[in-house]
CSV table of C-alpha atoms and ligand atoms in Angstrom, one decimal:
chain,number,residue,atom,x,y,z
A,1,MET,CA,0.0,0.0,0.0
A,2,LYS,CA,1.2,3.4,-1.0
A,3,PHE,CA,0.4,6.7,0.7
A,4,TYR,CA,0.0,9.8,-1.3
A,5,SER,CA,0.3,13.5,-0.5
A,6,LEU,CA,-3.0,15.3,-0.1
A,7,ASN,CA,-1.4,18.2,-2.0
A,8,ASN,CA,-0.4,16.1,-5.0
A,9,GLN,CA,-1.4,12.5,-5.4
A,10,ASN,CA,1.6,11.8,-7.7
A,11,ILE,CA,3.8,12.2,-4.7
A,12,GLN,CA,3.8,8.8,-3.1
A,13,ALA,CA,5.6,6.9,-0.3
A,14,THR,CA,5.6,3.5,1.3
A,15,PHE,CA,4.4,3.2,4.9
A,16,LYS,CA,8.0,3.2,6.1
A,17,GLU,CA,8.9,6.3,4.1
A,18,ALA,CA,5.8,8.1,5.3
A,19,VAL,CA,6.5,7.3,8.9
A,20,ILE,CA,10.1,8.4,8.7
A,21,ALA,CA,9.4,11.6,6.8
A,22,GLY,CA,6.3,12.5,8.8
A,23,ILE,CA,5.0,14.8,6.1
A,24,ALA,CA,5.3,14.7,2.3
A,25,PRO,CA,8.1,16.7,0.5
A,26,ASP,CA,5.4,19.2,-0.7
A,27,LYS,CA,4.2,19.6,2.9
A,28,GLY,CA,1.0,17.6,2.3
A,29,LEU,CA,-0.3,15.1,4.7
A,30,TYR,CA,0.0,11.4,3.7
A,31,PHE,CA,-3.1,9.5,3.0
A,32,PRO,CA,-3.6,5.8,2.1
A,33,GLU,CA,-4.2,5.2,-1.6
A,34,SER,CA,-7.1,2.8,-0.7
A,35,ILE,CA,-9.2,1.7,2.3
A,36,ILE,CA,-10.5,-1.8,1.5
A,37,PRO,CA,-13.4,-2.8,3.7
A,38,LEU,CA,-12.8,-5.8,6.0
A,39,PRO,CA,-14.9,-8.9,5.2
A,40,ALA,CA,-18.5,-8.8,6.6
A,41,ASP,CA,-17.8,-11.7,8.9
A,42,PHE,CA,-15.1,-9.7,10.7
A,43,PHE,CA,-17.9,-7.5,12.1
A,44,GLU,CA,-20.4,-10.4,12.5
A,45,ASN,CA,-18.0,-12.3,14.6
A,46,ILE,CA,-16.1,-9.5,16.3
A,47,GLU,CA,-17.1,-10.6,19.8
A,48,LYS,CA,-15.0,-13.7,19.3
A,49,LEU,CA,-11.8,-11.8,18.4
A,50,SER,CA,-9.3,-10.6,20.9
A,51,ASN,CA,-8.3,-6.9,20.8
A,52,HIS,CA,-4.9,-8.0,19.3
A,53,GLU,CA,-6.6,-9.9,16.5
A,54,ILE,CA,-8.9,-7.0,15.8
A,55,ALA,CA,-6.0,-4.6,15.6
A,56,PHE,CA,-4.0,-6.9,13.4
A,57,GLN,CA,-6.7,-7.4,10.8
A,58,ALA,CA,-7.6,-3.7,10.8
A,59,ILE,CA,-4.2,-2.3,10.2
A,60,HIS,CA,-2.7,-5.1,8.1
A,61,GLN,CA,-3.5,-3.7,4.7
A,62,PHE,CA,-1.8,-0.4,5.5
A,63,VAL,CA,1.5,-1.7,6.7
A,64,SER,CA,2.0,-5.2,5.5
A,65,GLU,CA,4.4,-4.3,2.7
A,66,ASP,CA,6.9,-2.9,5.2
A,67,ILE,CA,6.2,-4.9,8.4
A,68,PRO,CA,6.1,-8.7,8.3
A,69,ASP,CA,3.1,-10.3,10.1
A,70,GLU,CA,5.2,-11.5,13.1
A,71,ALA,CA,6.8,-8.1,13.7
A,72,LEU,CA,3.4,-6.5,13.4
A,73,LYS,CA,1.9,-8.8,16.0
A,74,ASP,CA,4.7,-7.8,18.4
A,75,ILE,CA,4.2,-4.1,17.7
A,76,ILE,CA,0.5,-4.5,18.5
A,77,ALA,CA,1.2,-6.5,21.6
A,78,ASN,CA,3.6,-3.8,22.9
A,79,THR,CA,1.0,-1.1,22.0
A,80,LEU,CA,-2.1,-2.6,23.5
A,81,ASP,CA,-1.5,-4.0,26.9
A,82,PHE,CA,-4.2,-2.2,28.7
A,83,ASP,CA,-8.0,-2.1,28.7
A,84,PHE,CA,-10.5,0.1,26.7
A,85,PRO,CA,-13.7,-0.3,28.6
A,86,VAL,CA,-17.1,1.1,27.5
A,87,VAL,CA,-18.8,2.3,30.7
A,88,GLU,CA,-22.5,3.0,30.6
A,89,ILE,CA,-23.3,6.1,32.7
A,90,GLU,CA,-26.9,6.7,31.7
A,91,GLU,CA,-29.4,4.9,29.5
A,92,ASN,CA,-28.0,5.1,25.9
A,93,VAL,CA,-25.0,7.1,27.0
A,94,ALA,CA,-21.7,5.4,27.5
A,95,THR,CA,-18.1,6.5,27.6
A,96,LEU,CA,-15.1,4.8,26.0
A,97,GLU,CA,-12.4,5.2,28.6
A,98,LEU,CA,-9.1,5.7,26.7
A,99,PHE,CA,-7.0,6.6,29.8
A,100,HIS,CA,-5.9,3.2,31.1
A,101,GLY,CA,-2.5,3.4,29.4
A,102,PRO,CA,0.9,4.4,30.9
A,103,THR,CA,0.3,8.2,30.6
A,104,MET,CA,-3.4,8.0,31.1
A,105,ALA,CA,-4.3,9.7,27.7
A,106,PHE,CA,-5.5,8.2,24.5
A,107,LYS,CA,-2.4,9.4,22.8
A,108,ASP,CA,-0.6,6.4,24.4
A,109,VAL,CA,-1.9,4.2,21.6
A,110,GLY,CA,-0.7,6.2,18.7
A,111,ALA,CA,2.6,7.2,20.3
A,112,ARG,CA,3.5,3.6,21.3
A,113,PHE,CA,2.5,2.2,17.9
A,114,MET,CA,4.6,4.8,16.1
A,115,ALA,CA,7.6,4.3,18.5
A,116,ASN,CA,7.5,0.6,17.9
A,117,CYS,CA,7.3,1.0,14.1
A,118,LEU,CA,10.2,3.5,14.1
A,119,GLY,CA,12.2,1.2,16.4
A,120,TYR,CA,11.6,-1.6,13.9
A,121,PHE,CA,12.5,0.5,10.9
A,122,SER,CA,15.7,1.8,12.5
A,123,GLN,CA,17.1,-1.7,13.1
A,124,GLY,CA,20.4,-1.9,11.2
A,125,GLU,CA,20.4,1.8,10.3
A,126,LYS,CA,23.5,3.7,11.1
A,127,GLN,CA,22.0,7.1,11.6
A,128,ASP,CA,19.7,7.8,14.5
A,129,VAL,CA,16.3,9.4,13.9
A,130,THR,CA,15.4,12.4,15.9
A,131,VAL,CA,11.7,12.8,16.7
A,132,LEU,CA,10.9,16.5,17.2
A,133,VAL,CA,7.5,17.2,18.8
A,134,ALA,CA,5.7,20.3,20.1
A,135,THR,CA,3.1,19.6,22.8
A,136,SER,CA,0.4,21.5,24.6
A,137,GLY,CA,0.4,18.8,27.3
A,138,ASP,CA,-0.7,15.3,26.6
A,139,THR,CA,1.2,14.5,23.4
A,140,GLY,CA,4.6,15.1,25.0
A,141,GLY,CA,4.0,12.7,27.9
A,142,ALA,CA,2.7,9.9,25.6
A,143,VAL,CA,5.4,10.4,23.1
A,144,ALA,CA,8.2,10.5,25.8
A,145,ASN,CA,6.8,7.3,27.4
A,146,GLY,CA,6.2,5.5,24.1
A,147,PHE,CA,9.7,6.2,22.8
A,148,LEU,CA,11.6,5.7,26.0
A,149,GLY,CA,14.6,3.4,25.5
A,150,VAL,CA,13.8,2.8,21.8
A,151,ASP,CA,17.2,2.1,20.1
A,152,GLY,CA,18.1,4.4,17.2
A,153,VAL,CA,15.6,7.1,18.1
A,154,LYS,CA,16.1,10.3,20.1
A,155,VAL,CA,13.2,12.5,21.1
A,156,VAL,CA,13.2,16.2,21.6
A,157,ILE,CA,10.0,17.7,23.1
A,158,LEU,CA,9.1,21.4,23.1
A,159,TYR,CA,6.5,22.6,25.6
A,160,PRO,CA,5.4,26.1,26.6
A,161,SER,CA,6.8,27.0,30.0
A,162,GLY,CA,4.1,27.4,32.7
A,163,LYS,CA,1.3,26.4,30.3
A,164,VAL,CA,1.1,22.6,31.0
A,165,SER,CA,-0.2,21.0,34.2
A,166,GLU,CA,2.3,19.9,36.8
A,167,ILE,CA,1.5,16.2,36.1
A,168,GLN,CA,2.0,16.7,32.4
A,169,GLU,CA,5.3,18.5,32.9
A,170,LYS,CA,6.6,15.8,35.2
A,171,GLN,CA,5.6,13.2,32.6
A,172,LEU,CA,7.8,14.8,29.9
A,173,THR,CA,10.8,16.1,31.9
A,174,THR,CA,11.7,13.2,34.3
A,175,LEU,CA,12.3,10.2,32.1
A,176,GLY,CA,15.9,10.8,30.9
A,177,LEU,CA,17.6,8.3,28.6
A,178,ASN,CA,16.8,9.2,24.9
A,179,ILE,CA,14.2,11.9,25.9
A,180,GLU,CA,15.0,15.6,26.2
A,181,ALA,CA,12.6,18.4,27.1
A,182,MET,CA,12.9,21.9,25.8
A,183,GLU,CA,11.0,24.4,28.0
A,184,VAL,CA,10.0,27.2,25.7
A,185,ASP,CA,9.5,30.8,26.9
A,186,GLY,CA,6.2,31.3,24.9
A,187,VAL,CA,2.9,29.6,24.1
A,188,PHE,CA,2.1,26.3,22.2
A,189,ASP,CA,2.0,28.1,18.9
A,190,ASP,CA,5.6,29.2,19.4
A,191,CYS,CA,6.7,25.7,20.0
A,192,GLN,CA,4.9,24.5,16.9
A,193,ARG,CA,6.4,27.2,14.8
A,194,MET,CA,9.9,26.3,16.0
A,195,VAL,CA,9.3,22.7,15.1
A,196,LYS,CA,8.0,23.6,11.7
A,197,THR,CA,11.0,25.9,11.1
A,198,ALA,CA,13.5,23.1,12.1
A,199,PHE,CA,11.9,20.7,9.5
A,200,LEU,CA,12.5,23.3,6.8
A,201,ASP,CA,16.1,24.2,7.9
A,202,THR,CA,18.5,22.4,5.6
A,203,GLU,CA,21.4,23.2,7.9
A,204,ILE,CA,19.8,20.8,10.3
A,205,THR,CA,18.2,18.3,7.9
A,206,ASP,CA,21.4,17.9,6.0
A,207,HIS,CA,23.0,16.4,9.1
A,208,LYS,CA,20.0,14.8,10.9
A,209,LYS,CA,17.1,12.6,10.1
A,210,LEU,CA,14.2,14.5,11.7
A,211,THR,CA,10.6,13.3,12.0
A,212,SER,CA,7.5,14.4,13.8
A,213,ALA,CA,5.4,12.5,16.2
A,214,ASN,CA,2.3,14.7,15.9
A,215,SER,CA,-0.9,13.1,14.6
A,216,ILE,CA,0.0,14.1,11.0
A,217,ASN,CA,2.3,11.1,11.1
A,218,VAL,CA,0.5,8.1,9.7
A,219,ALA,CA,1.9,5.7,12.3
A,220,ARG,CA,0.3,7.9,15.1
A,221,TRP,CA,-2.9,8.6,13.3
A,222,LEU,CA,-4.0,5.2,11.9
A,223,PRO,CA,-3.7,3.0,15.1
A,224,GLN,CA,-6.3,5.3,16.7
A,225,LEU,CA,-8.9,3.4,14.7
A,226,PHE,CA,-8.4,0.3,16.9
A,227,TYR,CA,-10.3,1.5,19.9
A,228,PHE,CA,-13.4,2.5,17.9
A,229,LEU,CA,-13.5,-1.2,16.9
A,230,PHE,CA,-13.0,-2.3,20.5
A,231,ALA,CA,-15.9,0.0,21.4
A,232,TYR,CA,-18.1,-1.4,18.6
A,233,LYS,CA,-17.4,-4.9,19.9
A,234,GLN,CA,-18.6,-4.0,23.3
A,235,ALA,CA,-21.6,-1.9,22.2
A,236,LYS,CA,-22.9,-4.3,19.5
A,237,PRO,CA,-25.0,-6.5,21.8
A,238,LYS,CA,-27.1,-3.4,22.6
A,239,GLY,CA,-28.6,-3.9,19.1
A,240,LYS,CA,-28.9,-0.1,18.6
A,241,GLU,CA,-27.4,2.3,16.1
A,242,ILE,CA,-24.1,3.6,17.4
A,243,VAL,CA,-23.0,7.2,17.6
A,244,PHE,CA,-19.5,8.3,18.5
A,245,SER,CA,-18.8,11.8,20.0
A,246,VAL,CA,-15.1,12.7,19.9
A,247,PRO,CA,-13.6,15.6,21.7
A,248,SER,CA,-11.5,17.1,19.0
A,249,GLY,CA,-8.6,19.4,18.6
A,250,ASN,CA,-6.4,18.4,15.6
A,251,PHE,CA,-9.1,16.0,14.5
A,252,GLY,CA,-6.8,13.0,14.1
A,253,ASN,CA,-8.7,10.9,16.5
A,254,ILE,CA,-12.1,11.3,15.0
A,255,CYS,CA,-10.7,11.0,11.5
A,256,ALA,CA,-9.3,7.5,12.5
A,257,GLY,CA,-12.8,6.6,13.6
A,258,MET,CA,-14.1,7.6,10.2
A,259,VAL,CA,-11.5,5.3,8.7
A,260,ALA,CA,-12.9,2.5,10.8
A,261,GLN,CA,-16.3,3.2,9.4
A,262,LYS,CA,-14.8,3.0,5.8
A,263,LEU,CA,-13.4,-0.4,6.9
A,264,GLY,CA,-17.1,-1.4,7.3
A,265,MET,CA,-17.7,-0.7,11.0
A,266,PRO,CA,-21.5,0.0,11.4
A,267,VAL,CA,-21.8,3.5,12.8
A,268,LYS,CA,-24.8,5.8,12.4
A,269,HIS,CA,-23.0,9.1,13.0
A,270,PHE,CA,-19.9,10.9,14.3
A,271,VAL,CA,-20.0,14.0,16.4
A,272,ALA,CA,-16.9,16.2,16.5
A,273,SER,CA,-17.2,18.1,19.8
A,274,THR,CA,-15.0,21.2,20.3
A,275,ASN,CA,-14.5,23.9,22.9
A,276,VAL,CA,-14.7,27.5,21.7
A,277,ASN,CA,-12.1,26.8,19.1
A,278,ASP,CA,-14.8,26.3,16.6
A,279,VAL,CA,-13.3,26.4,13.1
A,280,VAL,CA,-14.8,23.0,12.2
A,281,PRO,CA,-18.4,23.5,13.6
A,282,LYS,CA,-18.5,26.7,11.6
A,283,PHE,CA,-17.2,25.0,8.5
A,284,MET,CA,-19.8,22.2,8.8
A,285,GLU,CA,-22.5,24.9,8.7
A,286,SER,CA,-21.2,27.3,6.2
A,287,GLY,CA,-18.7,25.3,4.1
A,288,VAL,CA,-16.1,28.1,4.8
A,289,TYR,CA,-12.9,27.0,6.4
A,290,GLU,CA,-11.4,29.9,8.3
A,291,PRO,CA,-8.5,29.2,10.6
A,292,MET,CA,-8.0,31.5,13.6
A,293,PRO,CA,-5.5,31.9,16.4
A,294,SER,CA,-6.2,29.4,19.2
A,295,VAL,CA,-8.1,30.5,22.3
A,296,ALA,CA,-7.1,29.1,25.7
A,297,THR,CA,-9.7,27.0,27.5
A,298,ILE,CA,-10.0,24.4,30.3
A,299,SER,CA,-9.9,21.6,27.7
A,300,ASN,CA,-6.5,22.8,26.5
A,301,ALA,CA,-5.5,19.8,24.5
A,302,MET,CA,-8.2,20.9,22.1
A,303,ASP,CA,-7.1,24.6,21.8
A,304,VAL,CA,-6.4,24.4,18.1
A,305,GLY,CA,-7.2,27.1,15.6
A,306,ASP,CA,-6.3,25.3,12.4
A,307,PRO,CA,-6.8,21.6,12.9
A,308,SER,CA,-4.2,19.7,10.9
A,309,ASN,CA,-6.1,16.5,10.2
A,310,PHE,CA,-9.3,18.1,9.0
A,311,VAL,CA,-8.1,17.9,5.4
A,312,ARG,CA,-8.0,14.2,5.8
A,313,ILE,CA,-11.7,14.1,6.8
A,314,ARG,CA,-12.6,16.3,3.8
A,315,HIS,CA,-10.6,14.0,1.6
A,316,LEU,CA,-12.4,10.9,2.9
A,317,TYR,CA,-15.6,12.6,1.6
A,318,GLN,CA,-14.1,13.9,-1.6
A,319,ASP,CA,-14.6,17.3,-0.3
A,320,ASP,CA,-18.4,17.0,-0.6
A,321,LEU,CA,-19.9,18.9,2.3
A,322,GLU,CA,-23.4,17.5,1.8
A,323,THR,CA,-22.3,13.9,2.1
A,324,LEU,CA,-20.0,14.8,5.0
A,325,GLN,CA,-22.9,16.4,6.9
A,326,LYS,CA,-24.8,13.1,6.7
A,327,SER,CA,-22.0,11.3,8.6
A,328,LEU,CA,-20.6,14.1,10.8
A,329,SER,CA,-22.0,16.8,13.0
A,330,SER,CA,-19.9,19.3,14.9
A,331,TYR,CA,-20.8,21.4,18.0
A,332,SER,CA,-18.8,23.8,20.1
A,333,PHE,CA,-19.1,24.5,23.9
A,334,THR,CA,-17.8,27.1,26.3
A,335,ASP,CA,-15.9,26.5,29.5
A,336,GLU,CA,-19.1,27.4,31.4
A,337,ASN,CA,-21.1,24.7,29.6
A,338,THR,CA,-18.3,22.3,30.3
A,339,LYS,CA,-18.0,22.9,34.0
A,340,ALA,CA,-21.8,22.9,34.4
A,341,ILE,CA,-22.1,19.5,32.8
A,342,MET,CA,-19.2,18.0,34.8
A,343,LYS,CA,-21.1,19.0,37.9
A,344,GLU,CA,-24.4,17.8,36.7
A,345,VAL,CA,-23.1,14.4,35.6
A,346,TYR,CA,-21.1,13.9,38.8
A,347,SER,CA,-24.1,14.8,41.0
A,348,LYS,CA,-26.6,12.6,39.0
A,349,THR,CA,-24.3,9.6,38.3
A,350,GLY,CA,-21.2,9.9,40.4
A,351,TYR,CA,-19.1,9.7,37.2
A,352,VAL,CA,-16.1,12.1,37.1
A,353,MET,CA,-15.5,13.5,33.6
A,354,ASP,CA,-12.3,15.4,32.6
A,355,PRO,CA,-13.0,18.6,30.7
A,356,HIS,CA,-12.3,17.0,27.3
A,357,GLY,CA,-14.6,14.1,27.9
A,358,ALA,CA,-17.2,16.5,29.2
A,359,VAL,CA,-17.1,18.4,25.8
A,360,GLY,CA,-17.6,15.0,24.2
A,361,TYR,CA,-20.6,14.3,26.4
A,362,LEU,CA,-22.2,17.6,25.5
A,363,GLY,CA,-21.8,17.0,21.8
A,364,LEU,CA,-23.4,13.6,22.1
A,365,LYS,CA,-26.4,14.9,24.0
A,366,GLU,CA,-26.9,17.6,21.5
A,367,TYR,CA,-27.0,15.1,18.7
A,368,GLN,CA,-29.3,12.7,20.7
A,369,LYS,CA,-31.9,15.5,21.1
A,370,SER,CA,-33.0,14.8,17.6
A,371,ASN,CA,-31.8,11.1,17.4
A,372,PRO,CA,-33.0,9.8,20.8
A,373,ASN,CA,-33.0,6.0,20.2
A,374,THR,CA,-29.3,5.7,19.5
A,375,PHE,CA,-26.5,4.2,21.6
A,376,GLY,CA,-24.1,7.1,22.2
A,377,ILE,CA,-20.5,6.7,23.1
A,378,PHE,CA,-18.3,9.7,24.0
A,379,LEU,CA,-14.6,9.3,24.2
A,380,GLU,CA,-12.9,10.0,27.5
A,381,THR,CA,-9.5,11.1,26.1
A,382,ALA,CA,-7.7,11.6,29.4
A,383,HIS,CA,-8.0,10.6,33.1
A,384,PRO,CA,-9.5,13.4,35.2
A,385,VAL,CA,-6.4,13.6,37.4
A,386,LYS,CA,-4.5,14.9,34.4
A,387,PHE,CA,-6.6,18.1,34.7
A,388,LEU,CA,-6.6,18.0,38.4
A,389,ASP,CA,-7.1,21.8,39.1
A,390,VAL,CA,-10.2,22.0,36.9
A,391,VAL,CA,-11.7,18.8,38.3
A,392,GLN,CA,-11.0,19.8,41.9
A,393,ASP,CA,-12.3,23.3,41.5
A,394,THR,CA,-15.4,22.3,39.6
A,395,LEU,CA,-16.4,19.2,41.5
A,396,GLU,CA,-14.9,20.1,44.9
A,397,ILE,CA,-13.4,16.6,45.2
A,398,SER,CA,-9.8,15.4,45.3
A,399,PRO,CA,-9.6,12.4,42.9
A,400,LYS,CA,-7.1,9.7,43.9
A,401,ILE,CA,-3.9,9.9,42.0
A,402,PRO,CA,-3.3,6.6,40.2
A,403,PRO,CA,0.1,4.8,40.7
A,404,GLN,CA,1.4,5.4,37.2
A,405,ILE,CA,1.1,9.2,37.9
A,406,MET,CA,2.5,9.0,41.5
A,407,LYS,CA,5.6,7.3,40.1
A,408,VAL,CA,6.7,10.5,38.3
A,409,MET,CA,5.6,13.1,40.8
A,410,ASP,CA,8.7,12.7,43.0
A,411,LYS,CA,11.2,12.5,40.2
A,412,GLU,CA,13.4,15.5,39.4
A,413,LYS,CA,12.4,17.7,36.4
A,414,LYS,CA,15.1,18.2,33.8
A,415,SER,CA,14.5,20.7,31.0
A,416,TYR,CA,16.5,23.1,28.8
A,417,LYS,CA,15.0,26.5,28.8
A,418,ILE,CA,15.0,28.2,25.4
A,419,SER,CA,13.4,31.4,24.1
A,420,SER,CA,14.4,31.5,20.5
A,421,TYR,CA,14.6,29.2,17.4
A,422,GLU,CA,18.3,29.8,17.3
A,423,GLU,CA,18.7,28.1,20.7
A,424,LEU,CA,16.8,25.1,19.5
A,425,LYS,CA,18.9,24.9,16.3
A,426,GLN,CA,22.1,25.1,18.3
A,427,PHE,CA,20.9,22.3,20.6
A,428,LEU,CA,20.0,20.1,17.6
A,429,LEU,CA,23.3,20.7,15.8
A,430,ASP,CA,25.4,20.1,19.0
A,431,ASP,CA,23.5,17.0,20.0
B,1,PLP,C1,-5.0,15.4,22.0
B,1,PLP,C2,-6.2,15.4,22.8
B,1,PLP,C3,-7.5,15.6,22.2
B,1,PLP,C4,-7.7,16.0,20.8
B,1,PLP,O1,-7.4,14.9,19.9
B,1,PLP,P1,-7.2,15.2,18.3
B,1,PLP,O2,-6.9,13.9,17.7
B,1,PLP,O3,-6.1,16.2,18.2
B,1,PLP,O4,-8.5,15.8,17.8
B,1,PLP,C5,-8.6,15.6,23.1
B,1,PLP,N1,-8.4,15.3,24.4
B,1,PLP,C6,-7.2,15.1,25.0
B,1,PLP,C7,-7.1,14.8,26.4
B,1,PLP,C8,-6.1,15.1,24.2
B,1,PLP,O5,-4.9,14.9,24.8
């Protein structure tokens, strides 16, 4: 299977090339040349398959030319060694908990899968690959954890000083080994700009193999389709039409779900739920795509003003807005809406939602107003303790810190403070 650039379909790469390059030479996102539906009996008998078997069959067509079956099975086993429970919190409303991995965010799946692929591809290579990644919080921790100790791969993470939670900062600054954290005097957009500049800087790229671990990388994006299938397997016995609501920022996660649908997974509808960064909800109404500077919110992992993966969704639907509207709705919610629903759900059901999951819940309920007899699943993309301040202030509770988080809290932070691109460049050249 080849992957083509969304800017020019004549520019093609193998899976391996696409993973190592991150982005096509013309700056387009890579996209699979075909998505062949899985056989009908895969979905008929999905209850009988283990999560590893489901993942293997679902991703096989995309990677099989570059990764032999046995190696792929190992990669999947290393990626998926935790649970993905669908927890029903009200009638017809359930949450898919994606926070049972090592850094308690859904990005663990994509980050681990990509790290394992890159580790596999760099076997026998002389030159190390440097993964350069900007994070507003969760990506950094998941990438650091996923790549920790992977031979032949170094990781440099840029994060905005003082703008990530204490837990998130610990997760990306305390690991050591092949992971280095750059603490940038600025906001997330500054970090992202520095990363983009580095990729275009031939003085660096002539000496170093650089790649990104953001969700534009196909090895981080595609494996996210696994847990939609795991959720389908759990929800299927309900015998109802299924709706997924995905709290969205860069729209990689929801786009992977839509790929699962193209693979034949029966889904009635997707809901892209956002905070006030509402470029996509506006587009879905007007057909006009207007990027804007991001606005800070309490669901900060979704503070994105120009979602990078949305072009993939448009491409999945041949850029036909009317057809897309039949499969996708998108709604935006304020911080006040989010806090109010966190309180309401907690007091009615006892369930503690993090602010991102809460936005997902709101989007689902909005859709179910006009589609009541559906089984709705919203994705809980992070454990509530990862957004401890908001959860404590809003719900007036102190959630118990799970052991995988406690482990890093006492470790010493190590970061390099930088305030300009030149400092990053010097660091990469000296390294
Ligand atoms: C990254 C992230 C999101 C947004 O996911 P996208 O794939 O960028 O849309 C939502 N919630 C949390 C907690 C995240 O870390």
